[in-house]
């Protein structure tokens, strides 16, 4: 019996259920992944007990001797992996990482350019109920209607017209390469700070599967839990000239004590990301996304931008007679987890949305390959065209189970940390 089983059987049971859910369903949410047992071991560790306000060598509490080494390791690995001058590993999440840059680079009321939320931008790029839309003046830029690529001409025009303090390059639902070099040209022309938010593509960037925002961007933010496959959290990187201001903005500016257990897990994940295996994994993520895209095209689906360069595919459902919310629900009943997603120029509100977003990071971590992507494209097609047919849904659910059994998620079973 584990300690948790004994102390709190209710939560223990939910952990077991969640593990079972992750094990037996196809996880196609583009922002999710499965961390290694080593990352989970560090995240579920003794460091959760430690207060370490401040930075290595400059803490407000005693007893930080080991915390200092852990955080320094995380920083050294992060700098080496991404090739940046400075990194702060303390942000609790991707949104906190963005907040840190906004606070460092802008004053309340300042203007910035960010990607239109309906065209792939993230909540923290100007949603009216998010701090990024409340405190600052966001000027959204869009993708082109014909090819769904970022409209760099529009970005340039908006930059010239509004002279924003900052320009943000980054998205949550954009299946193509982001041209940081072009963004940098535009930012330089109008004297704006350039921030790249690589939350989604960080793993691809680290592995050379997507162009790096360095040396173009002044600030780079990311989550650690998406393609980077680490614990849930954020990172901020910047040029040396902003290092001191950024650090002070994060602590004491907007956070108290850092989550040292998460920082330990970030160090582990950054170490994993420096391996040859990780490089090969990211190459397979991209290969799989391309295979999934071509499978879906063959099944007659319309894809935003016609395909993908990265880890995700956006399906346009407008010609299928169902919306994104319905598609998400039908797929869920067949054991396939995706999320509804707005598409560029979406006629529906975000709660319904006309598309679904599908990503390959998680299934690729399970070692599924191109052949499985073909199967999955077929399953998605069957469910979305024959959702009213219970037999089809049940048969697909069984095919999903069989596929999951062939590609076990956490083969090293019976580990108390994983509650197997
Ligand atoms: C996921 C994401 C974030 C925020 O991450 P959280 O950890 O959920 O706060 C920020 N920016 C982009 C582009 C993202 O995709």
Coordinates of C-alpha atoms and ligand atoms in Angstrom, one line a residue:
X1 CA 0.0 0.0 0.0
X2 CA 1.3 3.5 -0.9
X3 CA 1.2 6.4 1.6
X4 CA -1.4 8.1 -0.6
X5 CA -3.6 5.0 -0.7
X6 CA -3.5 4.9 3.0
X7 CA -4.0 8.6 3.7
X8 CA -6.4 9.6 1.0
X9 CA -8.0 6.7 -0.8
X10 CA -10.3 9.1 -2.7
X11 CA -7.5 11.0 -4.4
X12 CA -5.5 7.8 -4.8
X13 CA -8.4 6.3 -6.7
X14 CA -8.6 9.4 -9.0
X15 CA -4.9 9.2 -9.8
X16 CA -5.4 5.5 -10.7
X17 CA -8.4 6.5 -12.9
X18 CA -6.5 9.3 -14.6
X19 CA -3.5 7.0 -15.2
X20 CA -5.9 4.5 -16.8
X21 CA -7.4 7.2 -18.9
X22 CA -4.0 8.4 -20.2
X23 CA -3.0 4.8 -20.8
X24 CA -6.1 3.7 -22.8
X25 CA -7.0 6.7 -24.9
X26 CA -5.3 8.4 -27.9
X27 CA -4.0 11.7 -26.6
X28 CA -4.1 14.1 -29.6
X29 CA -4.2 17.4 -27.8
X30 CA -1.3 19.3 -29.3
X31 CA -0.3 21.0 -26.1
X32 CA 0.0 17.8 -24.1
X33 CA 2.7 15.3 -23.7
X34 CA 3.9 12.5 -21.4
X35 CA 6.9 13.3 -19.2
X36 CA 9.4 10.7 -18.3
X37 CA 9.2 8.9 -15.0
X38 CA 12.5 10.7 -14.1
X39 CA 10.8 14.1 -14.6
X40 CA 7.8 13.0 -12.4
X41 CA 10.1 11.7 -9.7
X42 CA 11.8 15.1 -9.5
X43 CA 8.5 16.9 -9.6
X44 CA 7.0 14.7 -6.9
X45 CA 10.0 15.2 -4.7
X46 CA 11.3 16.5 -1.3
X47 CA 12.0 19.9 -2.9
X48 CA 8.3 20.7 -2.6
X49 CA 9.2 21.4 1.1
X50 CA 11.7 24.1 0.4
X51 CA 11.3 27.9 0.3
X52 CA 14.0 29.5 -1.9
X53 CA 12.8 33.1 -2.5
X54 CA 15.5 34.8 -4.6
X55 CA 18.1 33.4 -6.9
X56 CA 21.1 31.0 -6.4
X57 CA 23.6 32.7 -4.1
X58 CA 21.1 35.5 -3.2
X59 CA 18.3 33.8 -1.2
X60 CA 16.1 35.2 1.5
X61 CA 16.1 31.9 3.4
X62 CA 18.7 29.6 4.9
X63 CA 19.1 26.0 3.8
X64 CA 19.2 26.7 0.1
X65 CA 22.6 24.9 -0.5
X66 CA 21.1 22.2 -2.7
X67 CA 18.3 24.3 -4.1
X68 CA 21.0 26.6 -5.4
X69 CA 22.8 23.8 -7.3
X70 CA 19.5 22.5 -8.7
X71 CA 18.5 25.9 -10.1
X72 CA 22.0 26.7 -11.4
X73 CA 21.9 23.3 -13.2
X74 CA 18.5 24.1 -14.7
X75 CA 19.8 27.5 -15.9
X76 CA 23.0 26.1 -17.4
X77 CA 21.2 23.4 -19.3
X78 CA 18.6 25.8 -20.5
X79 CA 21.2 28.3 -21.8
X80 CA 23.1 25.5 -23.5
X81 CA 20.0 23.9 -25.1
X82 CA 18.6 27.1 -26.5
X83 CA 21.8 29.1 -27.0
X84 CA 20.6 32.2 -25.0
X85 CA 22.4 34.7 -22.9
X86 CA 20.2 34.5 -19.9
X87 CA 17.4 32.3 -18.6
X88 CA 14.9 32.5 -15.7
X89 CA 13.5 29.1 -14.7
X90 CA 11.1 30.3 -12.0
X91 CA 7.9 31.2 -13.9
X92 CA 5.1 28.9 -12.7
X93 CA 3.5 28.7 -16.1
X94 CA 3.7 29.9 -19.7
X95 CA 1.2 32.7 -19.0
X96 CA 3.4 33.8 -16.0
X97 CA 6.4 33.7 -18.3
X98 CA 4.6 36.1 -20.7
X99 CA 3.5 38.3 -17.8
X100 CA 7.1 38.6 -16.7
X101 CA 8.2 39.9 -20.2
X102 CA 5.2 42.3 -20.5
X103 CA 6.0 43.7 -17.0
X104 CA 9.7 44.0 -17.9
X105 CA 9.2 45.5 -21.4
X106 CA 6.1 47.6 -21.1
X107 CA 4.2 50.1 -19.0
X108 CA 0.4 49.8 -18.5
X109 CA -1.4 51.2 -21.5
X110 CA 1.5 50.4 -23.9
X111 CA 0.7 48.9 -27.2
X112 CA 1.9 45.6 -28.6
X113 CA 1.2 43.4 -31.6
X114 CA 0.1 39.9 -31.0
X115 CA -1.5 37.2 -33.1
X116 CA -5.3 37.3 -33.3
X117 CA -6.7 34.7 -30.9
X118 CA -9.0 33.3 -33.5
X119 CA -6.1 32.9 -35.9
X120 CA -3.9 30.9 -33.5
X121 CA -2.9 33.4 -30.8
X122 CA -2.9 32.5 -27.1
X123 CA -5.1 33.8 -24.3
X124 CA -2.1 35.7 -23.0
X125 CA -1.8 37.7 -26.2
X126 CA -4.6 40.1 -25.5
X127 CA -7.8 38.2 -24.5
X128 CA -10.1 40.9 -23.0
X129 CA -10.5 39.0 -19.7
X130 CA -6.7 38.2 -19.5
X131 CA -4.2 40.7 -17.9
X132 CA -2.6 40.9 -21.4
X133 CA -5.8 42.5 -22.7
X134 CA -6.8 44.4 -19.6
X135 CA -3.5 46.2 -18.8
X136 CA -2.2 46.8 -22.3
X137 CA -3.4 47.9 -25.7
X138 CA -3.3 44.8 -28.0
X139 CA -3.2 45.2 -31.7
X140 CA -4.0 41.8 -33.3
X141 CA -2.5 40.7 -36.6
X142 CA -3.9 37.9 -38.7
X143 CA -3.2 35.1 -41.1
X144 CA -3.9 35.6 -44.8
X145 CA -7.3 34.3 -46.0
X146 CA -5.9 32.4 -49.0
X147 CA -3.0 30.4 -47.5
X148 CA -3.5 30.8 -43.8
X149 CA 0.1 32.0 -43.3
X150 CA 0.9 34.9 -41.0
X151 CA 0.3 38.1 -43.0
X152 CA 3.8 39.7 -42.5
X153 CA 2.8 42.6 -44.7
X154 CA -0.1 43.3 -42.3
X155 CA 2.3 43.0 -39.4
X156 CA 4.6 45.5 -41.0
X157 CA 1.7 47.9 -41.8
X158 CA 0.3 47.7 -38.2
X159 CA 3.8 48.2 -36.8
X160 CA 4.4 51.3 -38.9
X161 CA 1.0 52.7 -38.0
X162 CA 0.9 52.0 -34.3
X163 CA 4.6 52.1 -33.3
X164 CA 4.0 49.4 -30.7
X165 CA 6.4 49.0 -27.7
X166 CA 6.6 45.2 -28.4
X167 CA 5.8 42.7 -31.1
X168 CA 5.0 39.1 -30.2
X169 CA 5.7 36.2 -32.5
X170 CA 4.1 33.0 -31.3
X171 CA 0.9 30.9 -31.4
X172 CA -1.0 28.0 -29.9
X173 CA -2.7 26.8 -33.1
X174 CA -0.5 27.7 -36.1
X175 CA 0.6 24.7 -38.2
X176 CA 3.4 26.5 -40.1
X177 CA 6.9 27.7 -39.5
X178 CA 7.1 31.1 -37.8
X179 CA 9.6 33.5 -39.4
X180 CA 11.3 35.1 -36.5
X181 CA 13.8 36.7 -38.9
X182 CA 11.0 38.6 -40.6
X183 CA 9.4 39.6 -37.3
X184 CA 12.9 40.9 -36.2
X185 CA 13.2 43.0 -39.4
X186 CA 9.8 44.6 -38.7
X187 CA 10.6 45.2 -35.0
X188 CA 13.9 46.8 -35.8
X189 CA 12.3 49.1 -38.4
X190 CA 9.9 50.5 -35.8
X191 CA 12.1 50.3 -32.8
X192 CA 10.0 47.7 -31.0
X193 CA 11.1 44.9 -28.7
X194 CA 10.6 41.4 -30.2
X195 CA 9.3 38.7 -28.0
X196 CA 9.0 35.1 -29.3
X197 CA 6.5 32.8 -27.4
X198 CA 7.7 29.3 -28.3
X199 CA 5.4 27.5 -25.8
X200 CA 4.2 25.1 -28.5
X201 CA 7.4 24.5 -30.6
X202 CA 10.0 24.7 -27.8
X203 CA 10.9 21.0 -28.2
X204 CA 11.1 21.4 -32.0
X205 CA 13.3 24.4 -31.6
X206 CA 15.6 22.6 -29.1
X207 CA 16.0 19.8 -31.6
X208 CA 16.5 21.9 -34.7
X209 CA 13.1 21.0 -36.2
X210 CA 11.9 24.6 -36.2
X211 CA 14.0 27.7 -36.7
X212 CA 15.3 29.2 -33.4
X213 CA 14.1 32.6 -32.3
X214 CA 17.7 33.3 -31.3
X215 CA 19.5 35.6 -32.1
X216 CA 16.4 37.5 -33.4
X217 CA 14.3 37.9 -30.3
X218 CA 15.0 40.1 -27.3
X219 CA 12.8 37.9 -25.1
X220 CA 11.8 34.2 -25.6
X221 CA 9.1 32.6 -23.4
X222 CA 8.0 29.0 -23.3
X223 CA 6.1 26.4 -21.4
X224 CA 8.1 23.3 -20.3
X225 CA 5.2 20.8 -20.6
X226 CA 4.2 20.8 -24.3
X227 CA 6.7 19.6 -27.0
X228 CA 9.5 20.1 -24.5
X229 CA 8.1 17.2 -22.5
X230 CA 9.0 18.5 -19.0
X231 CA 6.9 19.3 -15.9
X232 CA 4.1 21.9 -16.1
X233 CA 5.8 25.3 -15.9
X234 CA 7.4 28.2 -17.8
X235 CA 10.8 29.7 -18.8
X236 CA 11.9 33.1 -19.9
X237 CA 15.1 33.7 -21.9
X238 CA 16.5 37.1 -22.9
X239 CA 19.4 39.1 -24.1
X240 CA 21.9 40.0 -21.4
X241 CA 20.9 43.6 -21.3
X242 CA 17.4 42.7 -19.9
X243 CA 18.6 40.0 -17.5
X244 CA 18.6 42.0 -14.3
X245 CA 15.3 43.7 -15.0
X246 CA 13.6 40.4 -15.9
X247 CA 14.8 38.6 -12.8
X248 CA 13.6 41.4 -10.6
X249 CA 10.3 41.4 -12.4
X250 CA 9.7 37.7 -11.6
X251 CA 10.9 37.9 -8.1
X252 CA 10.0 40.0 -6.1
X253 CA 7.8 41.5 -8.9
X254 CA 5.2 38.9 -9.5
X255 CA 6.0 35.7 -7.7
X256 CA 7.1 34.7 -4.2
X257 CA 8.9 31.4 -3.6
X258 CA 9.8 29.4 -6.7
X259 CA 8.5 25.8 -7.0
X260 CA 11.9 24.1 -6.4
X261 CA 10.5 20.6 -7.1
X262 CA 9.3 21.8 -10.5
X263 CA 12.6 23.5 -11.2
X264 CA 14.3 20.2 -10.4
X265 CA 12.0 18.6 -12.9
X266 CA 12.7 21.3 -15.4
X267 CA 16.5 20.6 -15.0
X268 CA 15.8 16.9 -15.7
X269 CA 13.7 17.7 -18.8
X270 CA 16.3 20.1 -20.1
X271 CA 18.9 17.5 -19.6
X272 CA 16.8 14.9 -21.5
X273 CA 16.2 17.5 -24.3
X274 CA 20.0 17.6 -24.9
X275 CA 20.1 13.9 -25.9
X276 CA 20.3 12.4 -29.4
X277 CA 17.1 10.4 -28.5
X278 CA 15.2 13.7 -28.0
X279 CA 16.4 15.0 -31.3
X280 CA 15.1 11.8 -33.0
X281 CA 11.9 12.0 -31.0
X282 CA 11.2 15.6 -32.3
X283 CA 12.0 14.5 -35.9
X284 CA 9.3 11.8 -35.5
X285 CA 6.8 14.2 -34.0
X286 CA 7.1 16.3 -37.2
X287 CA 7.1 13.3 -39.5
X288 CA 4.0 11.9 -37.7
X289 CA 2.2 15.2 -38.0
X290 CA 2.8 15.2 -41.8
X291 CA 1.6 11.6 -42.0
X292 CA -1.5 12.5 -40.1
X293 CA -2.1 15.5 -42.3
X294 CA -1.8 13.6 -45.5
X295 CA -4.0 10.8 -44.1
X296 CA -6.7 13.3 -43.2
X297 CA -6.5 15.0 -46.6
X298 CA -6.9 11.6 -48.3
X299 CA -10.0 11.1 -46.1
X300 CA -11.4 14.4 -47.6
X301 CA -10.8 16.8 -44.7
X302 CA -9.9 20.4 -45.2
X303 CA -6.8 21.5 -43.3
X304 CA -6.0 25.0 -42.3
X305 CA -3.0 26.1 -44.5
X306 CA -3.4 22.8 -46.3
X307 CA -1.0 20.8 -44.1
X308 CA 1.7 21.2 -41.5
X309 CA 5.3 22.0 -40.9
X310 CA 5.3 21.3 -37.2
X311 CA 3.6 19.1 -34.6
X312 CA 0.0 20.0 -35.2
X313 CA -2.8 20.0 -37.7
X314 CA -6.0 22.2 -37.7
X315 CA -9.0 20.6 -39.3
X316 CA -11.6 22.9 -40.8
X317 CA -15.0 21.2 -40.2
X318 CA -17.2 23.8 -42.0
X319 CA -18.0 21.5 -44.9
X320 CA -18.8 18.5 -42.6
X321 CA -22.0 19.7 -41.0
X322 CA -20.6 19.5 -37.4
X323 CA -18.8 22.1 -35.3
X324 CA -15.6 21.7 -33.2
X325 CA -17.4 21.1 -29.9
X326 CA -19.4 18.3 -31.4
X327 CA -16.4 16.7 -33.1
X328 CA -14.5 16.8 -29.8
X329 CA -17.4 15.0 -28.1
X330 CA -17.8 12.4 -30.7
X331 CA -14.1 11.6 -30.8
X332 CA -14.0 11.5 -27.0
X333 CA -16.7 8.8 -27.0
X334 CA -14.4 6.7 -29.3
X335 CA -11.4 7.2 -27.0
X336 CA -9.7 9.9 -29.0
X337 CA -8.9 13.1 -27.1
X338 CA -8.7 16.4 -29.1
X339 CA -9.8 20.0 -28.6
X340 CA -12.2 22.1 -30.5
X341 CA -10.4 25.1 -31.9
X342 CA -11.4 28.3 -33.7
X343 CA -10.1 28.5 -37.3
X344 CA -9.1 31.7 -39.1
X345 CA -12.2 33.8 -39.9
X346 CA -14.4 31.4 -37.9
X347 CA -18.1 32.2 -38.2
X348 CA -18.8 30.4 -34.9
X349 CA -17.9 31.6 -31.3
X350 CA -14.9 29.9 -29.6
X351 CA -17.2 27.8 -27.4
X352 CA -18.4 26.0 -30.5
X353 CA -15.7 26.7 -33.0
X354 CA -15.4 25.4 -36.6
X355 CA -12.3 23.3 -36.1
X356 CA -10.4 20.8 -34.1
X357 CA -6.7 20.9 -33.3
X358 CA -4.7 17.7 -33.4
X359 CA -1.1 17.2 -32.3
X360 CA 1.4 14.3 -32.4
X361 CA 3.7 15.0 -29.4
X362 CA 2.0 12.6 -27.0
X363 CA 1.3 9.7 -29.3
X364 CA 4.9 10.0 -30.6
X365 CA 6.2 9.7 -27.0
X366 CA 4.3 6.4 -27.0
X367 CA 6.4 5.4 -30.0
X368 CA 3.6 5.4 -32.5
X369 CA 4.8 6.1 -36.0
X370 CA 3.7 6.9 -39.5
X371 CA 1.7 3.7 -39.9
X372 CA -0.3 4.4 -36.8
X373 CA -1.0 8.0 -37.9
X374 CA -2.6 6.6 -41.0
X375 CA -4.8 4.4 -38.8
X376 CA -5.7 7.3 -36.6
X377 CA -6.6 9.5 -39.6
X378 CA -9.0 6.7 -40.7
X379 CA -10.5 6.4 -37.2
X380 CA -11.1 10.2 -37.0
X381 CA -12.7 10.1 -40.4
X382 CA -15.0 7.2 -39.5
X383 CA -16.2 8.8 -36.2
X384 CA -16.7 12.3 -37.6
X385 CA -18.8 11.0 -40.6
X386 CA -20.7 8.2 -38.8
X387 CA -21.0 9.4 -35.3
X388 CA -24.6 8.5 -35.1
X389 CA -23.8 4.8 -35.8
X390 CA -23.1 3.2 -32.4
X391 CA -21.4 0.2 -33.9
X392 CA -18.8 2.4 -35.6
X393 CA -18.1 4.3 -32.4
X394 CA -17.8 1.1 -30.4
X395 CA -15.6 -0.6 -33.0
X396 CA -13.3 2.5 -33.1
X397 CA -13.1 2.6 -29.3
X398 CA -11.9 -1.0 -29.4
X399 CA -9.3 -0.2 -32.1
X400 CA -8.1 2.6 -30.0
X401 CA -7.7 0.3 -27.0
X402 CA -5.8 -2.2 -29.1
X403 CA -3.5 0.5 -30.4
X404 CA -2.9 1.7 -26.8
X405 CA -2.0 -1.8 -25.7
X406 CA 0.5 -2.1 -28.5
X407 CA 2.2 1.1 -27.4
X408 CA 2.2 1.1 -23.6
X409 CA 2.6 4.5 -22.0
X410 CA 4.6 3.8 -18.9
X411 CA 6.1 0.4 -19.4
X412 CA 8.0 0.6 -16.1
X413 CA 4.9 -0.2 -14.1
X414 CA 4.3 -0.7 -10.4
X415 CA 6.1 2.6 -9.5
X416 CA 4.6 4.4 -6.6
X417 CA 5.1 7.8 -8.2
X418 CA 3.0 6.8 -11.2
X419 CA 0.5 5.0 -9.1
X420 CA 0.5 2.0 -11.4
Ligands
LIG1 C1 0.2 27.1 -23.8 C2 0.6 28.5 -24.2 C3 0.9 29.5 -23.2 C4 0.6 29.4 -21.7 O1 0.8 28.3 -21.0 P1 0.2 28.0 -19.6 O2 1.3 27.2 -18.9 O3 -1.1 27.2 -19.8 O4 -0.1 29.3 -18.9 C5 1.4 30.7 -23.6 N1 1.6 30.9 -24.9 C6 1.3 30.0 -25.9 C7 1.6 30.3 -27.3 C8 0.8 28.8 -25.5 O5 0.5 27.9 -26.5

